[in-house]
PDB file of C-alpha atoms and ligand atoms in Angstrom:
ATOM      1  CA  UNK A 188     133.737 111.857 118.126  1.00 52.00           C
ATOM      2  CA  UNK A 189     130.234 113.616 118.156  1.00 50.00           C
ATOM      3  CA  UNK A 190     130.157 117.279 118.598  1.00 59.00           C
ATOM      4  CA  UNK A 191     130.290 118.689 122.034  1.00 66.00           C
ATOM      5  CA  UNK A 192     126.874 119.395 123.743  1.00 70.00           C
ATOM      6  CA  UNK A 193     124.967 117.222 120.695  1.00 75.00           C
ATOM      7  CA  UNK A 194     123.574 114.017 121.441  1.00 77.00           C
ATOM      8  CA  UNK A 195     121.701 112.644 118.506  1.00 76.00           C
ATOM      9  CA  UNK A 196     117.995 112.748 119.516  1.00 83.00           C
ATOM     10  CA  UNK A 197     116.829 109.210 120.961  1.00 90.00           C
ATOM     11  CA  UNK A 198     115.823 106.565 118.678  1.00 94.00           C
ATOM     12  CA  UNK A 199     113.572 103.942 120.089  1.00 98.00           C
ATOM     13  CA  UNK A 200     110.326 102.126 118.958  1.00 98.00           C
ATOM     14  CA  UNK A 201     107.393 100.723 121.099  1.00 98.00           C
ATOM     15  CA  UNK A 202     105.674  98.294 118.703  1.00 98.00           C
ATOM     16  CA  UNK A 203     102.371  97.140 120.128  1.00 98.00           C
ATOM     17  CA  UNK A 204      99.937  94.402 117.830  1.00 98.00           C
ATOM     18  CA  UNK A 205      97.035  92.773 118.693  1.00 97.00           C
ATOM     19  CA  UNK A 206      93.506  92.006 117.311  1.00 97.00           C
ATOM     20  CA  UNK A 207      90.554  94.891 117.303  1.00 91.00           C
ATOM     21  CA  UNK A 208      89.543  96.516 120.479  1.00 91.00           C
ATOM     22  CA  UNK A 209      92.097  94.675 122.740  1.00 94.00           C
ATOM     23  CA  UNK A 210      93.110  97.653 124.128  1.00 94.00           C
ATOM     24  CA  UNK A 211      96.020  98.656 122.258  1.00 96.00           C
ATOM     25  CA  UNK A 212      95.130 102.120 121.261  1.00 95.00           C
ATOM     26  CA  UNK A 213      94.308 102.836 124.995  1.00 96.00           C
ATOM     27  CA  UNK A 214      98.121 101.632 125.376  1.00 98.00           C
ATOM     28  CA  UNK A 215      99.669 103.244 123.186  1.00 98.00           C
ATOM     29  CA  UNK A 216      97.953 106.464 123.773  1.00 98.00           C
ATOM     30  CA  UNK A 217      98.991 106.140 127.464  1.00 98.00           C
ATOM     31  CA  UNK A 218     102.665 105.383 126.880  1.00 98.00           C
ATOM     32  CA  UNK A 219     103.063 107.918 124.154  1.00 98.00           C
ATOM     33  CA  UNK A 220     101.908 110.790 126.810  1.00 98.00           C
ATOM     34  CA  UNK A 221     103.965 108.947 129.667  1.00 98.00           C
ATOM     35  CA  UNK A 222     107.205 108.789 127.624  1.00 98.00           C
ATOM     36  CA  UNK A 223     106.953 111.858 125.122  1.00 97.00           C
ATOM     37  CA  UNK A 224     106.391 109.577 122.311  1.00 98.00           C
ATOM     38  CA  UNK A 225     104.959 110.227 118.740  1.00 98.00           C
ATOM     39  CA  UNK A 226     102.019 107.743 118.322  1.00 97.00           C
ATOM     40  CA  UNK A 227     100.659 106.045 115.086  1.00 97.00           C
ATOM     41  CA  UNK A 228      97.373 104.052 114.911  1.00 97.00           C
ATOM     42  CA  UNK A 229      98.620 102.398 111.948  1.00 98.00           C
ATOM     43  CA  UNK A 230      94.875 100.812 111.430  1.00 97.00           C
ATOM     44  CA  UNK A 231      93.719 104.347 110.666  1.00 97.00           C
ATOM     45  CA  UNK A 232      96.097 104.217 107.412  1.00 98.00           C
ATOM     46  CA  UNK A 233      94.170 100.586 106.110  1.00 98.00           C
ATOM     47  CA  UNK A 234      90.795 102.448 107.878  1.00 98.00           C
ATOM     48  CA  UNK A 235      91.211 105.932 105.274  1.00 98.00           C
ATOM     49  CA  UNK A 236      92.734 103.204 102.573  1.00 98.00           C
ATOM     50  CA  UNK A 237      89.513 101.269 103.335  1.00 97.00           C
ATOM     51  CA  UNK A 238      86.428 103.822 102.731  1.00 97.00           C
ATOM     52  CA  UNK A 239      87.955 105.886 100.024  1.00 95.00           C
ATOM     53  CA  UNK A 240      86.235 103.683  97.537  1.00 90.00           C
ATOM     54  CA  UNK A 241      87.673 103.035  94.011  1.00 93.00           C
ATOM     55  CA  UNK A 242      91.541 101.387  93.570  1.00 97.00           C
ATOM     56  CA  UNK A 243      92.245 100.610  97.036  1.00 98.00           C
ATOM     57  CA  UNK A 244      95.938 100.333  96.085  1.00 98.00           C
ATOM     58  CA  UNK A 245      95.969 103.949  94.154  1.00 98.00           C
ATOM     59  CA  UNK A 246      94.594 105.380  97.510  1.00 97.00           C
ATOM     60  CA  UNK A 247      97.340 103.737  99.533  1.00 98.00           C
ATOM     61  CA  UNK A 248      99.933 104.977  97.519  1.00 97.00           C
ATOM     62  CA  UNK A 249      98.272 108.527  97.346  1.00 96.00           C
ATOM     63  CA  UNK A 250      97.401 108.702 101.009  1.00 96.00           C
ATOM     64  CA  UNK A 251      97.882 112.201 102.728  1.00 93.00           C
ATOM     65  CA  UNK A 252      97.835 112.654 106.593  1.00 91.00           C
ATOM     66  CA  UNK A 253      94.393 115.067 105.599  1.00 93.00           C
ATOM     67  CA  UNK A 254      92.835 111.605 104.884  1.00 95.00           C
ATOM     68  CA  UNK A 255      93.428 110.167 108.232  1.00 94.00           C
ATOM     69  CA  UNK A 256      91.118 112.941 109.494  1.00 94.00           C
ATOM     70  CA  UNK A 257      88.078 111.752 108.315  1.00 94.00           C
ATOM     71  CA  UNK A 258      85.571 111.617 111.224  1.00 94.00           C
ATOM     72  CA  UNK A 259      83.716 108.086 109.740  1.00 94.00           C
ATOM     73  CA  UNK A 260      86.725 106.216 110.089  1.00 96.00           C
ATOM     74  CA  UNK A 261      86.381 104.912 113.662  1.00 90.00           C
ATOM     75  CA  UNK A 262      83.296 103.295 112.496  1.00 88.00           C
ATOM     76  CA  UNK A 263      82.184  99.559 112.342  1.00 86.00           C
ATOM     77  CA  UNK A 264      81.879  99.658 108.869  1.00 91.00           C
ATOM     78  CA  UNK A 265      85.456 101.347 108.136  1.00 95.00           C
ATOM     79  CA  UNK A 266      86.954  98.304 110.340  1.00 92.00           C
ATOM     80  CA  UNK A 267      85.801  95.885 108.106  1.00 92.00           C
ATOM     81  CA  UNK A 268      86.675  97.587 104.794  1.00 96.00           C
ATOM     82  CA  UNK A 269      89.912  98.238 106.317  1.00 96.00           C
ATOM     83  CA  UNK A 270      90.775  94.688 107.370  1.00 94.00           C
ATOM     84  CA  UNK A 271      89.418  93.397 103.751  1.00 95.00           C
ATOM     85  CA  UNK A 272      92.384  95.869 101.835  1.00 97.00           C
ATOM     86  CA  UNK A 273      94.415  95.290 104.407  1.00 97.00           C
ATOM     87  CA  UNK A 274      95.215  92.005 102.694  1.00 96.00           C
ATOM     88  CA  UNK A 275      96.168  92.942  99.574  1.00 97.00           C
ATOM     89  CA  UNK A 276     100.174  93.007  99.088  1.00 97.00           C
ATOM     90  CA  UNK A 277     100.494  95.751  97.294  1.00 98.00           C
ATOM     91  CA  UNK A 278      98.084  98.157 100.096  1.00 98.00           C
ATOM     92  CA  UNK A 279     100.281  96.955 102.602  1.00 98.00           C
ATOM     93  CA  UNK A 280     104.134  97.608 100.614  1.00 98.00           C
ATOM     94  CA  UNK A 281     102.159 101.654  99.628  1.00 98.00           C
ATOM     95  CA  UNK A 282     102.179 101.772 103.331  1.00 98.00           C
ATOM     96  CA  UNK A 283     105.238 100.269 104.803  1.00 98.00           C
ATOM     97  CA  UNK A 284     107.931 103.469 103.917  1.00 95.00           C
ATOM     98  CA  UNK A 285     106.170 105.819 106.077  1.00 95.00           C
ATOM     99  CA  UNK A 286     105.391 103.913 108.730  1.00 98.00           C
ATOM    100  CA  UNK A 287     109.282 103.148 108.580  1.00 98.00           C
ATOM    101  CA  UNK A 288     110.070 106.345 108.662  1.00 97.00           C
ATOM    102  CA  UNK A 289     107.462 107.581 111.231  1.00 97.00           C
ATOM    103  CA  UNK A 290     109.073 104.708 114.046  1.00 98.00           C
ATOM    104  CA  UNK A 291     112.036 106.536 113.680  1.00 97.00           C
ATOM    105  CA  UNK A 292     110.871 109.999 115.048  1.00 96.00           C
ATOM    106  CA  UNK A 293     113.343 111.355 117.040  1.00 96.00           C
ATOM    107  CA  UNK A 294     112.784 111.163 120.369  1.00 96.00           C
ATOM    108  CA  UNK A 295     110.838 108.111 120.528  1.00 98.00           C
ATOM    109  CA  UNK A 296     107.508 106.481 118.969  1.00 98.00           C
ATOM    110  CA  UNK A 297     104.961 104.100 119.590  1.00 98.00           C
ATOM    111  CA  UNK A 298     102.994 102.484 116.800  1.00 98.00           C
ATOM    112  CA  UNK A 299     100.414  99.909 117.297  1.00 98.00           C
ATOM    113  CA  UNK A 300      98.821  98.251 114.595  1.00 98.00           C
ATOM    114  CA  UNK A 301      98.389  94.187 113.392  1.00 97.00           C
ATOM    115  CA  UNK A 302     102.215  93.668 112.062  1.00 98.00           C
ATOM    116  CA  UNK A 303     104.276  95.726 113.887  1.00 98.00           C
ATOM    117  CA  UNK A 304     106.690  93.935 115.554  1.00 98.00           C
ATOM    118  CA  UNK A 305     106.795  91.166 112.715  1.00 98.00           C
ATOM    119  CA  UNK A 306     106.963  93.134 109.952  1.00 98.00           C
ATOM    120  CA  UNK A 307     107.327  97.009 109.908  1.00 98.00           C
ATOM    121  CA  UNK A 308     109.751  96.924 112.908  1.00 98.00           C
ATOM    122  CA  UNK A 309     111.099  93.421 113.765  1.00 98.00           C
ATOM    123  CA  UNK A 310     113.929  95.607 115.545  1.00 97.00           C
ATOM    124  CA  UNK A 311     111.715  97.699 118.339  1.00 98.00           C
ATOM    125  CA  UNK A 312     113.375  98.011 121.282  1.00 98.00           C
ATOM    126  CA  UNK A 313     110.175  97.168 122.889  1.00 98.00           C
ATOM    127  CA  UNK A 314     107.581  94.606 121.434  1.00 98.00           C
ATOM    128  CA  UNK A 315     103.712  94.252 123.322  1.00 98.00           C
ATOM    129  CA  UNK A 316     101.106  91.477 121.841  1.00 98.00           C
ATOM    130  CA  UNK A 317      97.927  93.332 123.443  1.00 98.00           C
ATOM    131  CA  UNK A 318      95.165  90.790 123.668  1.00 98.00           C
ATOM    132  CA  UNK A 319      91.939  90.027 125.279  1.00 97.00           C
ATOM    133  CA  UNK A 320      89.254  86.695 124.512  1.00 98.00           C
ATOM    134  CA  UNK A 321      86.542  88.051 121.611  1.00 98.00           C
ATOM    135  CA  UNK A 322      83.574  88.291 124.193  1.00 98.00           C
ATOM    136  CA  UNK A 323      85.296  90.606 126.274  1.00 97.00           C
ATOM    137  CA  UNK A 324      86.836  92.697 123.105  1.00 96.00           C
ATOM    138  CA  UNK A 325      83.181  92.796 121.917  1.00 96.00           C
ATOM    139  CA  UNK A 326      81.755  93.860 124.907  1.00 96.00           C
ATOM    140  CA  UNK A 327      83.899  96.922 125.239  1.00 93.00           C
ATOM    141  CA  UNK A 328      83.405  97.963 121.496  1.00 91.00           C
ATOM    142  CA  UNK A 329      80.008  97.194 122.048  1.00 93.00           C
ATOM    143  CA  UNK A 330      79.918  99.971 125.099  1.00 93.00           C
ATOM    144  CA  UNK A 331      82.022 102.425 123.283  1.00 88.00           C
ATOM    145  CA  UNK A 332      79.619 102.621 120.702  1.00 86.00           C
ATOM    146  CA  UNK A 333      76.849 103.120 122.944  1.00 90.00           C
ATOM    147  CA  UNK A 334      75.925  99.727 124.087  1.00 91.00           C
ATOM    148  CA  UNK A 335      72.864  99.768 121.579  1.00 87.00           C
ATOM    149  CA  UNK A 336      70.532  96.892 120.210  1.00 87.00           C
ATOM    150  CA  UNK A 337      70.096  96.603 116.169  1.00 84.00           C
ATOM    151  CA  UNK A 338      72.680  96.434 113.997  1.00 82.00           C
ATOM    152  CA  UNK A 339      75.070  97.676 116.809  1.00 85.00           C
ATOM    153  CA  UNK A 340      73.905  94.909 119.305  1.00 93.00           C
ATOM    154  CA  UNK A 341      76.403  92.744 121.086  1.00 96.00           C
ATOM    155  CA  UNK A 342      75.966  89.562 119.062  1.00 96.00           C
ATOM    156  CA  UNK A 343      76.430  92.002 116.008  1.00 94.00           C
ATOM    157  CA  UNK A 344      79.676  93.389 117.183  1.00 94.00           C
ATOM    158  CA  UNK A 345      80.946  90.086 118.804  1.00 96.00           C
ATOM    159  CA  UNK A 346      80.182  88.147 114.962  1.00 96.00           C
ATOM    160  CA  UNK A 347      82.043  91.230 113.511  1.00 93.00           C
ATOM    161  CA  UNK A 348      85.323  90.914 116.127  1.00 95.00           C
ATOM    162  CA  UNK A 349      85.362  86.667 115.115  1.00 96.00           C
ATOM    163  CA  UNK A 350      85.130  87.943 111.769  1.00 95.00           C
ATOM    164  CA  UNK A 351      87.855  90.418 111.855  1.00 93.00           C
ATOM    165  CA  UNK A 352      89.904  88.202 113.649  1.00 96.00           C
ATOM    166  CA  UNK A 353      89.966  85.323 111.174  1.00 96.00           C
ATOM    167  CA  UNK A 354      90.651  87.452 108.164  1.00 95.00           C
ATOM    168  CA  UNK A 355      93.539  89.531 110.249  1.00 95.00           C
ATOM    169  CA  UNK A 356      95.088  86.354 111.648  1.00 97.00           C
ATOM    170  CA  UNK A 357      94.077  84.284 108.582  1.00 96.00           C
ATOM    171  CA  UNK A 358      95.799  86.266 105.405  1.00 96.00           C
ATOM    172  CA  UNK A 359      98.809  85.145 103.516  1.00 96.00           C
ATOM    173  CA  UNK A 360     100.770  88.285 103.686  1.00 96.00           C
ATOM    174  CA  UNK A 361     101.780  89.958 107.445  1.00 96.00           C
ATOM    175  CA  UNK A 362      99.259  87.581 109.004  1.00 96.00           C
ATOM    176  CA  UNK A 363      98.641  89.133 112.856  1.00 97.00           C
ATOM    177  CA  UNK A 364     100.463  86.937 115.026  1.00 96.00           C
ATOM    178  CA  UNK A 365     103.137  87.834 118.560  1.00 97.00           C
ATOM    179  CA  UNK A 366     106.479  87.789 117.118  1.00 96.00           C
ATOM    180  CA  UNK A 367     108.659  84.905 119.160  1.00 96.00           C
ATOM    181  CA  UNK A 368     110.409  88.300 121.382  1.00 96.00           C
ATOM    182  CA  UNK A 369     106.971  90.240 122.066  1.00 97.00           C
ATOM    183  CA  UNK A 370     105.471  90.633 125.452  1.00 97.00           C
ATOM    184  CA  UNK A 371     102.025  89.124 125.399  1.00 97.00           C
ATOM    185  CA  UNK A 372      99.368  91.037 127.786  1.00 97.00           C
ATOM    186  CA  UNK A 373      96.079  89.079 128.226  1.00 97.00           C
ATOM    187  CA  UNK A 374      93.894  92.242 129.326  1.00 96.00           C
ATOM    188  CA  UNK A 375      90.679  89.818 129.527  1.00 96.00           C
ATOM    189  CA  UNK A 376      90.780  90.411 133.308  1.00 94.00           C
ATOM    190  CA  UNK A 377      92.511  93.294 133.815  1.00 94.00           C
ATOM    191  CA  UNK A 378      91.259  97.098 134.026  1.00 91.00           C
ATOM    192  CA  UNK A 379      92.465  99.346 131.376  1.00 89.00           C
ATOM    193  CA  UNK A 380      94.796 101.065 134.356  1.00 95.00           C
ATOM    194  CA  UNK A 381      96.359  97.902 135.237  1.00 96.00           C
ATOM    195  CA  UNK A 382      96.938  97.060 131.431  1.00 96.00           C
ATOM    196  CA  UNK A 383      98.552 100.344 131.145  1.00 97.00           C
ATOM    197  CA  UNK A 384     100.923 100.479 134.088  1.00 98.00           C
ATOM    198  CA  UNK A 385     102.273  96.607 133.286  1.00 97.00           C
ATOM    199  CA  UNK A 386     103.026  98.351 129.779  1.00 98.00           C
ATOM    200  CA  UNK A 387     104.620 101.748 130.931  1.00 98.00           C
ATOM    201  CA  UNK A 388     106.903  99.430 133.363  1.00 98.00           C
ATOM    202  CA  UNK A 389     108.121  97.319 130.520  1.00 98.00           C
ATOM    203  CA  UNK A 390     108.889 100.171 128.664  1.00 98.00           C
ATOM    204  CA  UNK A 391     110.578 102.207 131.127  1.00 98.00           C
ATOM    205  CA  UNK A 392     112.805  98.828 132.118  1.00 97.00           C
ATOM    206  CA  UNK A 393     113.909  98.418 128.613  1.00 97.00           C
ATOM    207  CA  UNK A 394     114.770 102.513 128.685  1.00 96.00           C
ATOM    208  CA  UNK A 395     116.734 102.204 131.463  1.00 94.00           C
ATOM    209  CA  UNK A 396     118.703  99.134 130.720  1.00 87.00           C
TER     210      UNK A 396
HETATM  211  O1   DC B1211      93.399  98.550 114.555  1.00 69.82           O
HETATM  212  P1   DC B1211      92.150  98.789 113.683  1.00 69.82           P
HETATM  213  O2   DC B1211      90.927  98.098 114.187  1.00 69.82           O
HETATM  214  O3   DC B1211      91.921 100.239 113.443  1.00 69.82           O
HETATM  215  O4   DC B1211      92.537  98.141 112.258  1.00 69.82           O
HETATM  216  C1   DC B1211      91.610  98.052 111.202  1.00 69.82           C
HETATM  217  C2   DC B1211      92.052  96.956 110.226  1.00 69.82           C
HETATM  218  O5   DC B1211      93.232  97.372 109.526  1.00 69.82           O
HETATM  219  C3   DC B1211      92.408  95.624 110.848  1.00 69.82           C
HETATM  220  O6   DC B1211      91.280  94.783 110.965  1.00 69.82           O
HETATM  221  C4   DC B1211      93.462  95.071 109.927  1.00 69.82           C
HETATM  222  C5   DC B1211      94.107  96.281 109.310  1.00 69.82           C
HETATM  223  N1   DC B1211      95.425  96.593 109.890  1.00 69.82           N
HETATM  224  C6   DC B1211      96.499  95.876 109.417  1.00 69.82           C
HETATM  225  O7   DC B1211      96.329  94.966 108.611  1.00 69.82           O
HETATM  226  N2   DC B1211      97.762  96.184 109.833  1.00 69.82           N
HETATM  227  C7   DC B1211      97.968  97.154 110.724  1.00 69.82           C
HETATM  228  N3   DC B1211      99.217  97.436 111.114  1.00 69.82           N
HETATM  229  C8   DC B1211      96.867  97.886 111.243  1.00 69.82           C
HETATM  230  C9   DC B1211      95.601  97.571 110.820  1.00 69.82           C
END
């Protein structure tokens, strides 16, 4: 019997995958605030892992949260070098424990990231496969960053997304794919609100059932 007046803070883990700029950080963010969540971008761990330069696995296993404060890691460039570690075995085992331990925050935690669901947390009580077709995942990078021409342009970004895409999906270790029990939401044409709310409904469903 647990002690009276106690309850054990709430365990429960929102994993949410899906290629670059499909809309999962928008998502996440969204439920995290809705629900009281913690939240982990889990791509900013391969992103700091990524443009530290030198032993890419000696900076994954020496990571500290200060790194994931860098203010060049939402950058074009730091996508790439992250998804080109991000397929080395030992980067990704440096980085599994604490991204473990961080989906078992008390009180609830959403992490979204490429392997979520299939590998860091096959048992999340909830499971979203956030995707969109690569023209329309380019376009809204593209317009984040400004919606410039040069080395920014659309065609740039939309070669860089295909790119990203086949190494992500393609790699022999935690390859990005839905797990058979995720919830696949196509946001090609949907707004980012509707996207949201279709996600905050799941979740609250699966917290109330
Ligand atoms: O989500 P993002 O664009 O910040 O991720 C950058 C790269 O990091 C992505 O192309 C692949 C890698 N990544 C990964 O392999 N596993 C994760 N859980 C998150 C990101």
């Amino acid at each position: 019997m647990g002690m009276p007046g106690k309850r054990p803070a709430m365990i429960f883990t929102v994993a949410i995958d899906g290629p670059a700029a499909a809309g999962k950080g928008t998502i996440s963010r969204a439920i995290a605030e809705r629900f009281g969540f913690a939240h982990l971008d889990t791509g900013l761990l391969y992103r700091a892992v990524g443009v530290m330069g030198g032993d890419p696995v000696a900076a994954a296993r020496n990571l500290t949260p200060h790194d994931l404060t860098r203010d060049d890691l939402r950058s074009l460039g730091a996508g790439q070098a992250a998804s080109r570690v991000a397929t080395l075995p030992a980067v990704r085992a440096a980085l599994t424990e604490f991204q473990r331990r961080f989906a078992r925050s008390p009180g609830g935690a959403v992490l979204d990231g490429r392997d979520i669901g299939t590998v860091i947390c096959p048992q999340a009580e909830v499971k979203l496969y956030v995707t969109a077709t690569p023209e329309v995942r380019a376009k809204r990078r593209w317009l984040e960053l400004g919606g410039q021409s040069g080395p920014d342009s659309l065609d740039a970004v939309l070669a860089q997304v295909i790119e990203r895409d086949a190494r992500d999906m393609g790699r022999a270790d935690a390859p990005l794919r839905p797990s058979d029990d995720a919830l696949v939401l196509d946001t090609s044409s949907m707004t980012i609100d509707e996207a949201v709310a279709k996600a905050c409904d799941t979740v609250a469903q699966r917290l109330s059932a």
